[in-house]
Every structure is written in C-alpha cells, then in structure tokens.
Amino acid sequence: MNNVSIQGDIRYINFEFDPFTIPVLAAFAPIIYVIPTVFIVIKIIKVYVRCLIRKKQELINPHVFSIIVLSQFLSFCYMLADYSTIRLPSTGIMTSWCASGQPSHFLKVLFMLSVYFNYTSMLFPFLLSILRLIPLYRPFNHEKLSGRIVSISTPLIFLYPFLFCFPLFPALGTCLQLKGDYHFGAIFIFYDRSWFNIKQANTLFLNVIAWFFISTVTNTMLYLKLRKLRNKRRSLKLQRAEFSLSVTTLSMLSAYITNLAFVAAFIFLPGSSAYLVALRPYGNDCDFVSVPWIFYLTHPIFKQQKVLPTEEVRQKWAAVVLMKISS
C-alpha cells in the first residue's frame, strides 16, 4: 500500500478537502443500512431484557442470547474503529490535520482499536456453536455448564487480543498515502516502531485461519447432531429457533472470509491491497448488518404474539355488532 508518512509534507498540509468525490460518497453511503441496523440491535436488546430478566422464555437460551448481543456491540465498535482508520481518512477530510502533526500515540490507538475489535470478532462463531452443543451433549446440567463457560470466556474475549496487540504499545501512529487509483490526499492510518518488528498482518492471518477452521468444525458437528434430533423436537417453534441460531452463527463466518482475503492480499500481493482496502469495510459491514437482521427476522421470539380477546371483550364486541344490526 505505502510506507512513507505524509506528516510534515507541505503538499499534504496545504491539501483542500473536496466533499464531492467518490470516496466521500463511499464513506457515507453505509449510513443507509447502518442506522436501520442500529434500531434492530436496540430491539434485540429490548427483547433480551424483557424475556431474560423479567421472565424466562423457553425459546431463549440466555447464554446464547447474551453472547449474540455482546457480539453485535463489539461488531459495531469494530466498524467504528475501522471507519476512523480507513474510510474517513480516505476521503481526505483528515489529510491536512494529520500532515500538520507528528506521529503520535493517539493515531496508534485508533489503529490498535481496529485490530483489537478484529480479534474479538473471530471468537464469537466458535463460542456460539459451543454453547449450542452443550445442551445436546450435556442436557441435564447444561445451564450450569453454559453459565460457567460464559463467565470465563467473556473476560477472555476482552483479554485475548492483547496477546497479539502488545507489540503496538510503544508504536506511533502515522498517516500514509493510499496508492493505486486513489486521489492525492486519500490516506489511511498505520503504525511504526513496534516491539520486535512483529507484523500485525501475519498474526491476523494465522488467527483467521485457525478460528475459521475451528468454527467450521464445531458448526459441522452441531449441524450433524441437530439433523439426528430434528424429528424429536418438542415443538415447531423450537425447531425454528434452532434454525434461526444456525443461520445466525453461519452468517458470522463472513467476517473470516473478508479478513482472510484482505490479509492474504496484504502479505502476498501487496500491490492489490490498495484496491481491497476499499472493499474490506463493506465486508466488515456484512457481519454487523446481516447477523442482527437474520436473527431478528428468523427467530420466533421476535414475532408479535396475537393476543386473543377475553370472554368479556368478546361479549362487548357482540353487543356492539347486534346494536348496529338492529339499528
């Protein structure tokens, strides 16, 4: 992509931002689908609070539901962090400001947050499939076991990225010009002077491959087990709930494919990474947008229940109808 900082370069300091460009349109177009998705996530959280805190629902596994809500929150954080390091800088709106300063820890933190939330997003498909496997293999004590796994895995999810992000602690963030067909002034935020010169792309690449493989294996096991038990379920609603969770978990795997394509290109085909960097944010959006919409539209817990009128109400309706007929 590039390894030459723009900071201190008079050409970039004097750069004038033009709001009427394709990068600006591409950066703000996601608002069309992000805002409705945020409302869907809020609805999911409301149902989660109502059904799991106020009363227990047979269709809801509280541990699975809590992990889905947490994954959506962190996916939204990842999208915002990625927006601040690639989408927004590529429009040119930050170019003059960034070129006027020096490499800083503030810019490093922006980049580090993007990497941090990228790592957290890799863990949820595996964790969800494990939580759904437990009731199938440990039906008598699955609630206690699932609760223990969630209580242990949740803090680990937040700590896991530091195993790979710690070389960035002494690094400084810097702004670089995007190459390829990008216009002059289209930049992105990167880093320099990390510990041990460890490349984040290499560790990301290994993590994506490992977690994609593990998640595929666990989801295959889950599918085979559910296929055997399909005709033994107690109700059609439970079958629909299982189907909803299955397609929701599978939709999370799209993040692996997007990350794998971009990181592999960055390592092995650096010349093409300048073009893939424009597509990667939309691939990341698929995870944030598709998961809540699929979950909300397919799970029966979100279907509005029709409330049947009581006997007293039916009698009043009948009396009103008779009065209209007689008149």
mmCIF file of C-alpha atoms in Angstrom:
data_model
loop_
_atom_site.group_PDB
_atom_site.id
_atom_site.type_symbol
_atom_site.label_atom_id
_atom_site.label_comp_id
_atom_site.label_asym_id
_atom_site.label_seq_id
_atom_site.Cartn_x
_atom_site.Cartn_y
_atom_site.Cartn_z
ATOM 1 C CA MET A 1 0.000 0.000 0.000
ATOM 2 C CA ASN A 2 2.611 2.554 1.127
ATOM 3 C CA ASN A 3 5.199 3.079 3.859
ATOM 4 C CA VAL A 4 6.014 6.789 3.514
ATOM 5 C CA SER A 5 4.451 9.098 6.116
ATOM 6 C CA ILE A 6 2.743 12.273 4.914
ATOM 7 C CA GLN A 7 3.281 14.087 8.209
ATOM 8 C CA GLY A 8 5.310 17.248 7.764
ATOM 9 C CA ASP A 9 4.861 17.187 3.975
ATOM 10 C CA ILE A 10 3.821 20.668 2.848
ATOM 11 C CA ARG A 11 1.834 19.274 -0.086
ATOM 12 C CA TYR A 12 -0.489 17.421 2.280
ATOM 13 C CA ILE A 13 -0.579 20.250 4.808
ATOM 14 C CA ASN A 14 -1.998 22.505 2.095
ATOM 15 C CA PHE A 15 -4.422 19.851 0.846
ATOM 16 C CA GLU A 16 -8.004 21.104 0.455
ATOM 17 C CA PHE A 17 -10.791 18.666 1.148
ATOM 18 C CA ASP A 18 -13.395 18.214 -1.608
ATOM 19 C CA PRO A 19 -16.699 16.786 -0.297
ATOM 20 C CA PHE A 20 -17.957 15.975 -3.813
ATOM 21 C CA THR A 21 -15.854 12.904 -4.560
ATOM 22 C CA ILE A 22 -16.468 9.181 -4.871
ATOM 23 C CA PRO A 23 -14.531 8.316 -1.668
ATOM 24 C CA VAL A 24 -16.757 10.697 0.293
ATOM 25 C CA LEU A 25 -19.874 9.083 -1.177
ATOM 26 C CA ALA A 26 -18.496 5.617 -0.447
ATOM 27 C CA ALA A 27 -17.688 6.594 3.127
ATOM 28 C CA PHE A 28 -21.135 7.968 3.961
ATOM 29 C CA ALA A 29 -23.271 5.564 1.911
ATOM 30 C CA PRO A 30 -23.225 2.914 4.692
ATOM 31 C CA ILE A 31 -25.406 5.238 6.777
ATOM 32 C CA ILE A 32 -28.311 3.953 4.661
ATOM 33 C CA TYR A 33 -28.085 0.477 6.169
ATOM 34 C CA VAL A 34 -26.210 1.124 9.407
ATOM 35 C CA ILE A 35 -28.899 3.308 11.012
ATOM 36 C CA PRO A 36 -31.746 0.783 10.462
ATOM 37 C CA THR A 37 -29.457 -1.956 11.757
ATOM 38 C CA VAL A 38 -28.771 0.002 14.932
ATOM 39 C CA PHE A 39 -32.524 0.172 15.566
ATOM 40 C CA ILE A 40 -32.795 -3.589 15.021
ATOM 41 C CA VAL A 41 -29.994 -4.177 17.515
ATOM 42 C CA ILE A 42 -31.804 -1.950 20.029
ATOM 43 C CA LYS A 43 -34.974 -4.020 19.528
ATOM 44 C CA ILE A 44 -32.994 -7.213 20.091
ATOM 45 C CA ILE A 45 -31.583 -5.808 23.322
ATOM 46 C CA LYS A 46 -35.069 -4.793 24.481
ATOM 47 C CA VAL A 47 -36.387 -8.308 23.881
ATOM 48 C CA TYR A 48 -33.329 -9.705 25.626
ATOM 49 C CA VAL A 49 -34.002 -7.584 28.707
ATOM 50 C CA ARG A 50 -37.726 -8.289 28.732
ATOM 51 C CA CYS A 51 -37.531 -12.041 28.192
ATOM 52 C CA LEU A 52 -34.439 -12.928 30.180
ATOM 53 C CA ILE A 53 -34.532 -10.556 33.130
ATOM 54 C CA ARG A 54 -38.254 -10.169 33.720
ATOM 55 C CA LYS A 55 -39.393 -13.652 32.756
ATOM 56 C CA LYS A 56 -37.922 -16.853 31.404
ATOM 57 C CA GLN A 57 -38.679 -17.927 27.856
ATOM 58 C CA GLU A 58 -38.452 -21.489 26.590
ATOM 59 C CA LEU A 59 -37.334 -20.295 23.168
ATOM 60 C CA ILE A 60 -34.372 -18.376 24.571
ATOM 61 C CA ASN A 61 -31.097 -19.800 25.732
ATOM 62 C CA PRO A 62 -29.973 -16.907 27.954
ATOM 63 C CA HIS A 63 -26.285 -17.601 27.462
ATOM 64 C CA VAL A 64 -26.532 -17.820 23.678
ATOM 65 C CA PHE A 65 -28.653 -14.679 23.573
ATOM 66 C CA SER A 66 -26.220 -12.727 25.771
ATOM 67 C CA ILE A 67 -23.270 -13.692 23.553
ATOM 68 C CA ILE A 68 -25.161 -12.614 20.421
ATOM 69 C CA VAL A 69 -25.894 -9.220 21.995
ATOM 70 C CA LEU A 70 -22.254 -8.843 23.062
ATOM 71 C CA SER A 71 -21.013 -9.806 19.601
ATOM 72 C CA GLN A 72 -23.196 -7.158 17.996
ATOM 73 C CA PHE A 73 -21.930 -4.488 20.339
ATOM 74 C CA LEU A 74 -18.295 -5.359 19.606
ATOM 75 C CA SER A 75 -19.007 -5.619 15.868
ATOM 76 C CA PHE A 76 -20.365 -2.088 15.963
ATOM 77 C CA CYS A 77 -17.226 -0.950 17.810
ATOM 78 C CA TYR A 78 -15.091 -2.654 15.165
ATOM 79 C CA MET A 79 -16.971 -0.902 12.390
ATOM 80 C CA LEU A 80 -16.457 2.499 14.049
ATOM 81 C CA ALA A 81 -12.748 1.815 14.642
ATOM 82 C CA ASP A 82 -12.260 0.670 11.065
ATOM 83 C CA TYR A 83 -14.161 3.731 9.882
ATOM 84 C CA SER A 84 -11.747 6.030 11.704
ATOM 85 C CA THR A 85 -8.618 4.378 10.250
ATOM 86 C CA ILE A 86 -9.619 3.726 6.622
ATOM 87 C CA ARG A 87 -12.943 5.125 5.436
ATOM 88 C CA LEU A 88 -12.796 8.592 6.908
ATOM 89 C CA PRO A 89 -9.098 9.228 6.156
ATOM 90 C CA SER A 90 -9.545 8.024 2.558
ATOM 91 C CA THR A 91 -11.984 10.885 1.913
ATOM 92 C CA GLY A 92 -9.251 13.469 2.547
ATOM 93 C CA ILE A 93 -11.099 15.143 5.388
ATOM 94 C CA MET A 94 -8.270 14.340 7.847
ATOM 95 C CA THR A 95 -5.341 14.851 5.463
ATOM 96 C CA SER A 96 -4.329 18.418 6.258
ATOM 97 C CA TRP A 97 -4.807 17.919 10.009
ATOM 98 C CA CYS A 98 -2.820 14.686 10.043
ATOM 99 C CA ALA A 99 0.009 16.076 7.893
ATOM 100 C CA SER A 100 0.313 19.091 10.198
ATOM 101 C CA GLY A 101 1.138 16.919 13.190
ATOM 102 C CA GLN A 102 3.696 14.311 14.084
ATOM 103 C CA PRO A 103 3.389 10.531 14.511
ATOM 104 C CA SER A 104 1.516 10.098 17.780
ATOM 105 C CA HIS A 105 0.116 7.594 20.224
ATOM 106 C CA PHE A 106 -3.381 8.929 19.545
ATOM 107 C CA LEU A 107 -3.209 7.726 15.928
ATOM 108 C CA LYS A 108 -1.707 4.455 17.175
ATOM 109 C CA VAL A 109 -4.689 3.958 19.485
ATOM 110 C CA LEU A 110 -7.100 4.417 16.571
ATOM 111 C CA PHE A 111 -5.289 1.739 14.600
ATOM 112 C CA MET A 112 -4.933 -0.509 17.632
ATOM 113 C CA LEU A 113 -8.673 -0.365 18.343
ATOM 114 C CA SER A 114 -9.378 -1.570 14.814
ATOM 115 C CA VAL A 115 -7.022 -4.520 15.289
ATOM 116 C CA TYR A 116 -8.353 -5.199 18.804
ATOM 117 C CA PHE A 117 -12.005 -5.477 17.771
ATOM 118 C CA ASN A 118 -10.993 -7.508 14.737
ATOM 119 C CA TYR A 119 -9.591 -10.174 17.054
ATOM 120 C CA THR A 120 -12.666 -10.199 19.281
ATOM 121 C CA SER A 121 -14.963 -10.757 16.287
ATOM 122 C CA MET A 122 -13.154 -14.014 15.489
ATOM 123 C CA LEU A 123 -14.195 -15.708 18.729
ATOM 124 C CA PHE A 124 -17.978 -15.484 18.645
ATOM 125 C CA PRO A 125 -18.899 -18.050 15.954
ATOM 126 C CA PHE A 126 -16.893 -20.673 17.830
ATOM 127 C CA LEU A 127 -18.298 -19.683 21.223
ATOM 128 C CA LEU A 128 -21.890 -19.699 19.960
ATOM 129 C CA SER A 129 -21.536 -23.153 18.440
ATOM 130 C CA ILE A 130 -20.015 -24.456 21.696
ATOM 131 C CA LEU A 131 -22.889 -23.023 23.750
ATOM 132 C CA ARG A 132 -25.378 -24.691 21.419
ATOM 133 C CA LEU A 133 -23.558 -28.022 21.539
ATOM 134 C CA ILE A 134 -23.606 -28.186 25.334
ATOM 135 C CA PRO A 135 -27.406 -28.803 25.730
ATOM 136 C CA LEU A 136 -27.167 -31.555 23.129
ATOM 137 C CA TYR A 137 -24.355 -33.435 24.866
ATOM 138 C CA ARG A 138 -24.998 -32.385 28.492
ATOM 139 C CA PRO A 139 -28.786 -31.970 28.693
ATOM 140 C CA PHE A 140 -29.053 -32.328 32.475
ATOM 141 C CA ASN A 141 -26.537 -29.745 33.649
ATOM 142 C CA HIS A 142 -26.204 -27.582 30.536
ATOM 143 C CA GLU A 143 -27.397 -24.351 32.190
ATOM 144 C CA LYS A 144 -24.742 -24.507 34.893
ATOM 145 C CA LEU A 145 -22.029 -25.524 32.435
ATOM 146 C CA SER A 146 -23.038 -22.856 29.895
ATOM 147 C CA GLY A 147 -23.083 -20.182 32.578
ATOM 148 C CA ARG A 148 -19.608 -21.159 33.677
ATOM 149 C CA ILE A 149 -18.302 -21.046 30.114
ATOM 150 C CA VAL A 150 -19.823 -17.606 29.503
ATOM 151 C CA SER A 151 -18.469 -16.214 32.782
ATOM 152 C CA ILE A 152 -14.966 -17.425 31.888
ATOM 153 C CA SER A 153 -14.998 -16.720 28.146
ATOM 154 C CA THR A 154 -16.371 -13.167 28.363
ATOM 155 C CA PRO A 155 -13.311 -11.657 30.104
ATOM 156 C CA LEU A 156 -11.052 -13.836 27.948
ATOM 157 C CA ILE A 157 -12.608 -12.314 24.828
ATOM 158 C CA PHE A 158 -11.514 -8.874 26.006
ATOM 159 C CA LEU A 159 -8.041 -10.059 27.018
ATOM 160 C CA TYR A 160 -7.273 -12.306 24.046
ATOM 161 C CA PRO A 161 -6.398 -9.505 21.554
ATOM 162 C CA PHE A 162 -3.645 -8.214 23.841
ATOM 163 C CA LEU A 163 -1.683 -11.411 23.178
ATOM 164 C CA PHE A 164 -1.093 -10.053 19.673
ATOM 165 C CA CYS A 165 -1.544 -6.288 20.113
ATOM 166 C CA PHE A 166 1.078 -5.763 22.820
ATOM 167 C CA PRO A 167 3.878 -5.020 20.277
ATOM 168 C CA LEU A 168 1.906 -1.898 19.372
ATOM 169 C CA PHE A 169 2.250 -0.363 22.851
ATOM 170 C CA PRO A 170 5.444 1.606 22.070
ATOM 171 C CA ALA A 171 4.490 2.210 18.431
ATOM 172 C CA LEU A 172 3.475 5.558 16.980
ATOM 173 C CA GLY A 173 0.565 6.037 14.642
ATOM 174 C CA THR A 174 1.172 7.710 11.318
ATOM 175 C CA CYS A 175 -0.753 8.683 8.186
ATOM 176 C CA LEU A 176 0.161 7.209 4.810
ATOM 177 C CA GLN A 177 -0.968 7.946 1.270
ATOM 178 C CA LEU A 178 -3.129 5.282 -0.355
ATOM 179 C CA LYS A 179 -1.645 4.126 -3.627
ATOM 180 C CA GLY A 180 -3.371 2.671 -6.669
ATOM 181 C CA ASP A 181 -6.104 4.760 -8.242
ATOM 182 C CA TYR A 182 -6.759 6.782 -5.095
ATOM 183 C CA HIS A 183 -6.609 10.542 -5.471
ATOM 184 C CA PHE A 184 -3.884 12.621 -3.894
ATOM 185 C CA GLY A 185 -4.753 13.192 -0.248
ATOM 186 C CA ALA A 186 -6.533 9.858 0.282
ATOM 187 C CA ILE A 187 -4.749 8.459 3.313
ATOM 188 C CA PHE A 188 -5.008 5.702 5.912
ATOM 189 C CA ILE A 189 -3.745 5.341 9.474
ATOM 190 C CA PHE A 190 -0.999 2.828 10.179
ATOM 191 C CA TYR A 191 1.802 2.406 12.732
ATOM 192 C CA ASP A 192 5.588 2.393 13.043
ATOM 193 C CA ARG A 193 8.264 1.410 15.612
ATOM 194 C CA SER A 194 6.506 -1.554 17.218
ATOM 195 C CA TRP A 195 8.205 -4.039 19.528
ATOM 196 C CA PHE A 196 10.153 -6.879 17.873
ATOM 197 C CA ASN A 197 9.011 -5.608 14.473
ATOM 198 C CA ILE A 198 6.089 -8.066 14.607
ATOM 199 C CA LYS A 199 3.718 -7.610 11.677
ATOM 200 C CA GLN A 200 0.069 -7.498 12.687
ATOM 201 C CA ALA A 201 -0.884 -8.880 9.279
ATOM 202 C CA ASN A 202 0.976 -12.133 9.996
ATOM 203 C CA THR A 203 -0.682 -12.755 13.359
ATOM 204 C CA LEU A 204 -4.083 -11.806 11.964
ATOM 205 C CA PHE A 205 -3.608 -14.212 9.071
ATOM 206 C CA LEU A 206 -2.795 -17.131 11.393
ATOM 207 C CA ASN A 207 -5.697 -16.285 13.702
ATOM 208 C CA VAL A 208 -8.211 -16.073 10.880
ATOM 209 C CA ILE A 209 -7.189 -19.460 9.502
ATOM 210 C CA ALA A 210 -7.211 -21.112 12.938
ATOM 211 C CA TRP A 211 -10.557 -19.734 14.136
ATOM 212 C CA PHE A 212 -12.219 -20.244 10.758
ATOM 213 C CA PHE A 213 -11.186 -23.898 10.791
ATOM 214 C CA ILE A 214 -12.251 -24.430 14.417
ATOM 215 C CA SER A 215 -15.607 -22.692 13.891
ATOM 216 C CA THR A 216 -16.287 -24.722 10.752
ATOM 217 C CA VAL A 217 -15.608 -27.976 12.619
ATOM 218 C CA THR A 218 -17.849 -27.086 15.573
ATOM 219 C CA ASN A 219 -20.668 -25.881 13.320
ATOM 220 C CA THR A 220 -20.446 -29.087 11.293
ATOM 221 C CA MET A 221 -20.712 -31.122 14.494
ATOM 222 C CA LEU A 222 -23.697 -29.033 15.541
ATOM 223 C CA TYR A 223 -25.435 -29.482 12.188
ATOM 224 C CA LEU A 224 -24.975 -33.265 12.235
ATOM 225 C CA LYS A 225 -26.266 -33.526 15.800
ATOM 226 C CA LEU A 226 -29.321 -31.371 15.100
ATOM 227 C CA ARG A 227 -30.054 -33.344 11.972
ATOM 228 C CA LYS A 228 -30.340 -36.523 14.047
ATOM 229 C CA LEU A 229 -32.603 -34.847 16.585
ATOM 230 C CA ARG A 230 -34.727 -32.922 14.111
ATOM 231 C CA ASN A 231 -37.747 -35.202 14.404
ATOM 232 C CA LYS A 232 -37.519 -35.418 18.200
ATOM 233 C CA ARG A 233 -38.049 -31.751 18.999
ATOM 234 C CA ARG A 234 -40.959 -30.801 21.181
ATOM 235 C CA SER A 235 -42.441 -28.067 19.037
ATOM 236 C CA LEU A 236 -42.206 -26.347 15.699
ATOM 237 C CA LYS A 237 -41.171 -23.117 17.430
ATOM 238 C CA LEU A 238 -38.133 -24.800 18.941
ATOM 239 C CA GLN A 239 -37.145 -26.066 15.518
ATOM 240 C CA ARG A 240 -37.475 -22.562 14.110
ATOM 241 C CA ALA A 241 -35.435 -21.162 16.975
ATOM 242 C CA GLU A 242 -32.668 -23.685 16.283
ATOM 243 C CA PHE A 243 -32.758 -22.861 12.581
ATOM 244 C CA SER A 244 -32.512 -19.138 13.368
ATOM 245 C CA LEU A 245 -29.486 -19.638 15.600
ATOM 246 C CA SER A 246 -27.861 -21.848 12.967
ATOM 247 C CA VAL A 247 -28.153 -19.319 10.145
ATOM 248 C CA THR A 248 -27.167 -16.510 12.525
ATOM 249 C CA THR A 249 -23.976 -18.324 13.502
ATOM 250 C CA LEU A 250 -23.184 -19.163 9.880
ATOM 251 C CA SER A 251 -23.650 -15.524 8.864
ATOM 252 C CA MET A 252 -20.866 -14.616 11.295
ATOM 253 C CA LEU A 253 -18.423 -16.664 9.229
ATOM 254 C CA SER A 254 -18.474 -13.978 6.527
ATOM 255 C CA ALA A 255 -16.079 -11.931 8.660
ATOM 256 C CA TYR A 256 -13.483 -14.710 8.367
ATOM 257 C CA ILE A 257 -13.675 -14.736 4.578
ATOM 258 C CA THR A 258 -13.342 -10.956 4.339
ATOM 259 C CA ASN A 259 -10.401 -10.839 6.715
ATOM 260 C CA LEU A 260 -8.671 -13.775 5.084
ATOM 261 C CA ALA A 261 -8.911 -12.242 1.607
ATOM 262 C CA PHE A 262 -7.609 -8.857 2.705
ATOM 263 C CA VAL A 263 -4.786 -10.047 4.965
ATOM 264 C CA ALA A 264 -3.610 -12.631 2.425
ATOM 265 C CA ALA A 265 -3.519 -9.962 -0.274
ATOM 266 C CA PHE A 266 -1.663 -7.575 2.058
ATOM 267 C CA ILE A 267 1.011 -10.233 2.716
ATOM 268 C CA PHE A 268 1.350 -11.995 -0.629
ATOM 269 C CA LEU A 269 0.016 -9.424 -3.140
ATOM 270 C CA PRO A 270 0.740 -6.009 -1.610
ATOM 271 C CA GLY A 271 0.044 -4.273 -4.910
ATOM 272 C CA SER A 272 -3.603 -5.380 -4.853
ATOM 273 C CA SER A 273 -4.174 -4.487 -1.203
ATOM 274 C CA ALA A 274 -4.730 -0.841 -2.135
ATOM 275 C CA TYR A 275 -7.864 -1.909 -4.016
ATOM 276 C CA LEU A 276 -9.053 -4.441 -1.467
ATOM 277 C CA VAL A 277 -8.815 -1.854 1.284
ATOM 278 C CA ALA A 278 -11.755 -0.078 -0.371
ATOM 279 C CA LEU A 279 -13.855 -3.257 -0.279
ATOM 280 C CA ARG A 280 -12.851 -4.607 3.122
ATOM 281 C CA PRO A 281 -15.004 -2.193 5.178
ATOM 282 C CA TYR A 282 -18.108 -3.336 3.288
ATOM 283 C CA GLY A 283 -17.190 -6.924 4.024
ATOM 284 C CA ASN A 284 -16.922 -5.992 7.696
ATOM 285 C CA ASP A 285 -20.313 -4.305 7.472
ATOM 286 C CA CYS A 286 -21.830 -7.602 6.317
ATOM 287 C CA ASP A 287 -21.083 -9.094 9.713
ATOM 288 C CA PHE A 288 -22.630 -6.201 11.626
ATOM 289 C CA VAL A 289 -25.666 -5.864 9.318
ATOM 290 C CA SER A 290 -26.502 -9.442 8.332
ATOM 291 C CA VAL A 291 -26.254 -11.058 11.781
ATOM 292 C CA PRO A 292 -28.868 -8.924 13.630
ATOM 293 C CA TRP A 293 -31.231 -8.813 10.652
ATOM 294 C CA ILE A 294 -31.127 -12.584 10.154
ATOM 295 C CA PHE A 295 -31.523 -13.200 13.872
ATOM 296 C CA TYR A 296 -34.385 -10.711 14.195
ATOM 297 C CA LEU A 297 -36.288 -11.878 11.122
ATOM 298 C CA THR A 298 -35.966 -15.625 11.700
ATOM 299 C CA HIS A 299 -36.177 -16.179 15.455
ATOM 300 C CA PRO A 300 -39.750 -16.768 16.696
ATOM 301 C CA ILE A 301 -39.157 -14.816 19.914
ATOM 302 C CA PHE A 302 -39.361 -11.598 17.886
ATOM 303 C CA LYS A 303 -42.674 -12.472 16.289
ATOM 304 C CA GLN A 304 -45.511 -10.426 17.677
ATOM 305 C CA GLN A 305 -47.904 -12.634 19.527
ATOM 306 C CA LYS A 306 -51.548 -12.225 18.694
ATOM 307 C CA VAL A 307 -53.460 -11.560 21.886
ATOM 308 C CA LEU A 308 -56.815 -13.314 21.862
ATOM 309 C CA PRO A 309 -59.676 -11.268 23.332
ATOM 310 C CA THR A 310 -61.096 -12.347 26.674
ATOM 311 C CA GLU A 311 -64.656 -13.579 27.072
ATOM 312 C CA GLU A 312 -65.754 -10.193 28.452
ATOM 313 C CA VAL A 313 -64.310 -8.348 25.485
ATOM 314 C CA ARG A 314 -65.922 -10.773 23.036
ATOM 315 C CA GLN A 315 -69.321 -10.200 24.671
ATOM 316 C CA LYS A 316 -68.912 -6.431 24.344
ATOM 317 C CA TRP A 317 -67.979 -6.794 20.674
ATOM 318 C CA ALA A 318 -71.011 -8.999 20.099
ATOM 319 C CA ALA A 319 -73.287 -6.456 21.778
ATOM 320 C CA VAL A 320 -71.911 -3.648 19.604
ATOM 321 C CA VAL A 321 -72.459 -5.701 16.462
ATOM 322 C CA LEU A 322 -76.055 -6.549 17.449
ATOM 323 C CA MET A 323 -76.809 -2.875 18.119
ATOM 324 C CA LYS A 324 -75.521 -1.903 14.682
ATOM 325 C CA ILE A 325 -77.530 -4.652 13.012
ATOM 326 C CA SER A 326 -80.735 -3.759 14.853
ATOM 327 C CA SER A 327 -80.363 -0.062 14.052
#
